[in-house]
C-alpha atoms as an extended CHARMM CRD file, in Angstrom:
* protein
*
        77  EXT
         1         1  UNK       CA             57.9590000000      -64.5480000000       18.4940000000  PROA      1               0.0000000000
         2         2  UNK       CA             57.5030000000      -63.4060000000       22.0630000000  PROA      2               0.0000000000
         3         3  UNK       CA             58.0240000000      -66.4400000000       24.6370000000  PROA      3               0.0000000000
         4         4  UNK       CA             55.1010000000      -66.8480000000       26.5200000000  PROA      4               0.0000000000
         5         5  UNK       CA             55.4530000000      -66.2910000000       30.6880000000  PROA      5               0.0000000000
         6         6  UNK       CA             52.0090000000      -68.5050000000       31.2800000000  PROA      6               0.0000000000
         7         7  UNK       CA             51.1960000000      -71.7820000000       29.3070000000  PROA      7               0.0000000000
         8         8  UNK       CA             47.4580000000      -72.3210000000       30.0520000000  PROA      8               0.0000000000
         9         9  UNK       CA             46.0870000000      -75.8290000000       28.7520000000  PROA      9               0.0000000000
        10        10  UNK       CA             42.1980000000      -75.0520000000       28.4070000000  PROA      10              0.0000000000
        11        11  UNK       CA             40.9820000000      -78.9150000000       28.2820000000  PROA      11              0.0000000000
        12        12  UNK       CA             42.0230000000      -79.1240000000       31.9800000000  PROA      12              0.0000000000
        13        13  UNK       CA             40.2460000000      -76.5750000000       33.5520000000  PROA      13              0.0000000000
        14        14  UNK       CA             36.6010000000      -76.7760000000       34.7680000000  PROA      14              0.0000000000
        15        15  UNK       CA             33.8130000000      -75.7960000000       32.0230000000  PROA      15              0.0000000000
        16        16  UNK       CA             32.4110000000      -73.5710000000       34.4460000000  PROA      16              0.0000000000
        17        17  UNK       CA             34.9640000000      -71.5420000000       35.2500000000  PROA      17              0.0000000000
        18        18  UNK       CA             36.8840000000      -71.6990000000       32.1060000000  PROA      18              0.0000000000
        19        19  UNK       CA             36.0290000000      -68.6270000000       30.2180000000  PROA      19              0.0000000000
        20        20  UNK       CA             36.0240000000      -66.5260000000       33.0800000000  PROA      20              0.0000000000
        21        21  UNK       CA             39.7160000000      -68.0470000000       34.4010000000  PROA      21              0.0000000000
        22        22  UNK       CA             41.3190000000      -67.4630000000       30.7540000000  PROA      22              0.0000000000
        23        23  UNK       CA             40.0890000000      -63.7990000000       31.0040000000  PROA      23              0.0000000000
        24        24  UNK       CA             41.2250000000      -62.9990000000       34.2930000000  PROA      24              0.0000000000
        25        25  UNK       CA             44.4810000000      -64.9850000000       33.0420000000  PROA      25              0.0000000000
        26        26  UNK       CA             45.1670000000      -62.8620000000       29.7020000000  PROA      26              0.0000000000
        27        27  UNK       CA             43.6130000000      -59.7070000000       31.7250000000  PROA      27              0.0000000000
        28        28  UNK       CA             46.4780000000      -59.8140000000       34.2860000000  PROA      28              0.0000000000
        29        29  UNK       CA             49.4700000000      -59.6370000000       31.8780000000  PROA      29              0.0000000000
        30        30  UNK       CA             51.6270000000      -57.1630000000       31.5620000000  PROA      30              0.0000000000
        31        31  UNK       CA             52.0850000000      -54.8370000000       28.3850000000  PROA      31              0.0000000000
        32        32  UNK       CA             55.0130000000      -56.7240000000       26.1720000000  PROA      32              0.0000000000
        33        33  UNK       CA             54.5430000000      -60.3480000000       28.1820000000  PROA      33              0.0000000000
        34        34  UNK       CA             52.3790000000      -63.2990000000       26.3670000000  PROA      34              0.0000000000
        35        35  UNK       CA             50.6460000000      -66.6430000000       26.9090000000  PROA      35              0.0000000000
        36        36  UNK       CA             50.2750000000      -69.7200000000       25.4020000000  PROA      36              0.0000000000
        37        37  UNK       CA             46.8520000000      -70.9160000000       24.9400000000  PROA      37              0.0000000000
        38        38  UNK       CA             46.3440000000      -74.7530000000       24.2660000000  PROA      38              0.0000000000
        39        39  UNK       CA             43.1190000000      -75.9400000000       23.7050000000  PROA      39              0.0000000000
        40        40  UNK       CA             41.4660000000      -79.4390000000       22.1730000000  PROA      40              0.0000000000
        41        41  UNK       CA             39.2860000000      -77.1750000000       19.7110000000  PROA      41              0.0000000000
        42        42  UNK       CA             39.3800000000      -73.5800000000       18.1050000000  PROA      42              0.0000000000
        43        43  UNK       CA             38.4400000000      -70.7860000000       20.6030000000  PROA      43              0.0000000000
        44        44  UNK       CA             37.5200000000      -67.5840000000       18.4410000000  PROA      44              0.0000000000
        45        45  UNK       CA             34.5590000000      -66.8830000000       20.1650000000  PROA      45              0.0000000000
        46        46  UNK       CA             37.0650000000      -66.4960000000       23.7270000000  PROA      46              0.0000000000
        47        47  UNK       CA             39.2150000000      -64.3040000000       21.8670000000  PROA      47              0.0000000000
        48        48  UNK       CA             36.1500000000      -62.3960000000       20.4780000000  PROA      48              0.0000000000
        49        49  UNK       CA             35.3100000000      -61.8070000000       23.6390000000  PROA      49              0.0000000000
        50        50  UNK       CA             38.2330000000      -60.5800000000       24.5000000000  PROA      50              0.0000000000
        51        51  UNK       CA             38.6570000000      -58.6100000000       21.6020000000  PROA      51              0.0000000000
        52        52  UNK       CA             35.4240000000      -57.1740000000       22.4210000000  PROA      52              0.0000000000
        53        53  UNK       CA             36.3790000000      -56.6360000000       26.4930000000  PROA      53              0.0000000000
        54        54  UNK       CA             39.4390000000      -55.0400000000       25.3900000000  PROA      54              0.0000000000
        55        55  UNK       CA             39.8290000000      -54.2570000000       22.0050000000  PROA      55              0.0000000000
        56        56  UNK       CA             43.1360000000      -53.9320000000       20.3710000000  PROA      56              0.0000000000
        57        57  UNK       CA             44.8570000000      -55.2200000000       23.6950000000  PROA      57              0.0000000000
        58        58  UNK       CA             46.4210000000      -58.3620000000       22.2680000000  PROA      58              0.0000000000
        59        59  UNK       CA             47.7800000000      -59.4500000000       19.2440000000  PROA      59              0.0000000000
        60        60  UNK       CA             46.9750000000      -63.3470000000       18.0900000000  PROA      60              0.0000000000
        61        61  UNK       CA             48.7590000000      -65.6020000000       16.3920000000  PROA      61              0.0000000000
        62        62  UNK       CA             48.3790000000      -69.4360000000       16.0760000000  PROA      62              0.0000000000
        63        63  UNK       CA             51.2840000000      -71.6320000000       16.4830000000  PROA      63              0.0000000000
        64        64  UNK       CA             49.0380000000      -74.9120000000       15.7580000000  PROA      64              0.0000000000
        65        65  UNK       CA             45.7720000000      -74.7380000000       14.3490000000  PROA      65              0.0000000000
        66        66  UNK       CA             43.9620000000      -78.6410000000       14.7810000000  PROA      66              0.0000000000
        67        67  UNK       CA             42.0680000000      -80.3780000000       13.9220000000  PROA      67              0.0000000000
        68        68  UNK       CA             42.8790000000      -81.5290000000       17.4230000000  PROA      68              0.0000000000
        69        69  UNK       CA             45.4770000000      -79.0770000000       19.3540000000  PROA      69              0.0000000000
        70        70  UNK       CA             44.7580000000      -75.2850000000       18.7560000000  PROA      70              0.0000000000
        71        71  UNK       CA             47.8740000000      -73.0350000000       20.2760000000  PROA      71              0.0000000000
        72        72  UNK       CA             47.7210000000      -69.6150000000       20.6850000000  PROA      72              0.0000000000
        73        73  UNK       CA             50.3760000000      -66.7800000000       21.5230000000  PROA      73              0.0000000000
        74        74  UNK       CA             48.5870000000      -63.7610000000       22.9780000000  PROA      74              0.0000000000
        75        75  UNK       CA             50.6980000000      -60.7590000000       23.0860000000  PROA      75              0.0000000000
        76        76  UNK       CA             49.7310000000      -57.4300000000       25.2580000000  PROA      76              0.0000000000
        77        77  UNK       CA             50.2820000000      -54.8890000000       23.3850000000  PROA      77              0.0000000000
């Protein structure tokens, strides 16, 4: 497992800005270098979106999985 550089805990950030500050977030990693997403539900349709923005970019893989914490290492490939 890669150690993430940024922990980024979702519930605390503004809904209107949310989706577009997790993007810029994952978007300014560098290749190798991960984050650790924490969020109060599951978000597949932000990493869809980033899947679709940039696809093949990061690797996933869930460290927690709910019903009430969802963590998420995302690794730049």
């Amino acid at each position: 497992m890669s150690e993430p550089v940024i922990i980024v805990n979702a519930p605390l950030l503004p809904p209107p800005v949310k989706h577009q500050t997790l993007l810029a977030t994952f978007d300014a990693l560098p290749s190798g270098y991960s984050a650790l997403l924490i969020n109060d539900h599951d978000p597949k349709p932000l990493l869809y979106q980033l899947d679709a923005e940039q696809p093949g970019a990061f690797s996933v893989e869930y460290q927690e999985s709910g019903p009430e914490r969802f963590a998420i290492l995302l690794t730049r490939n």
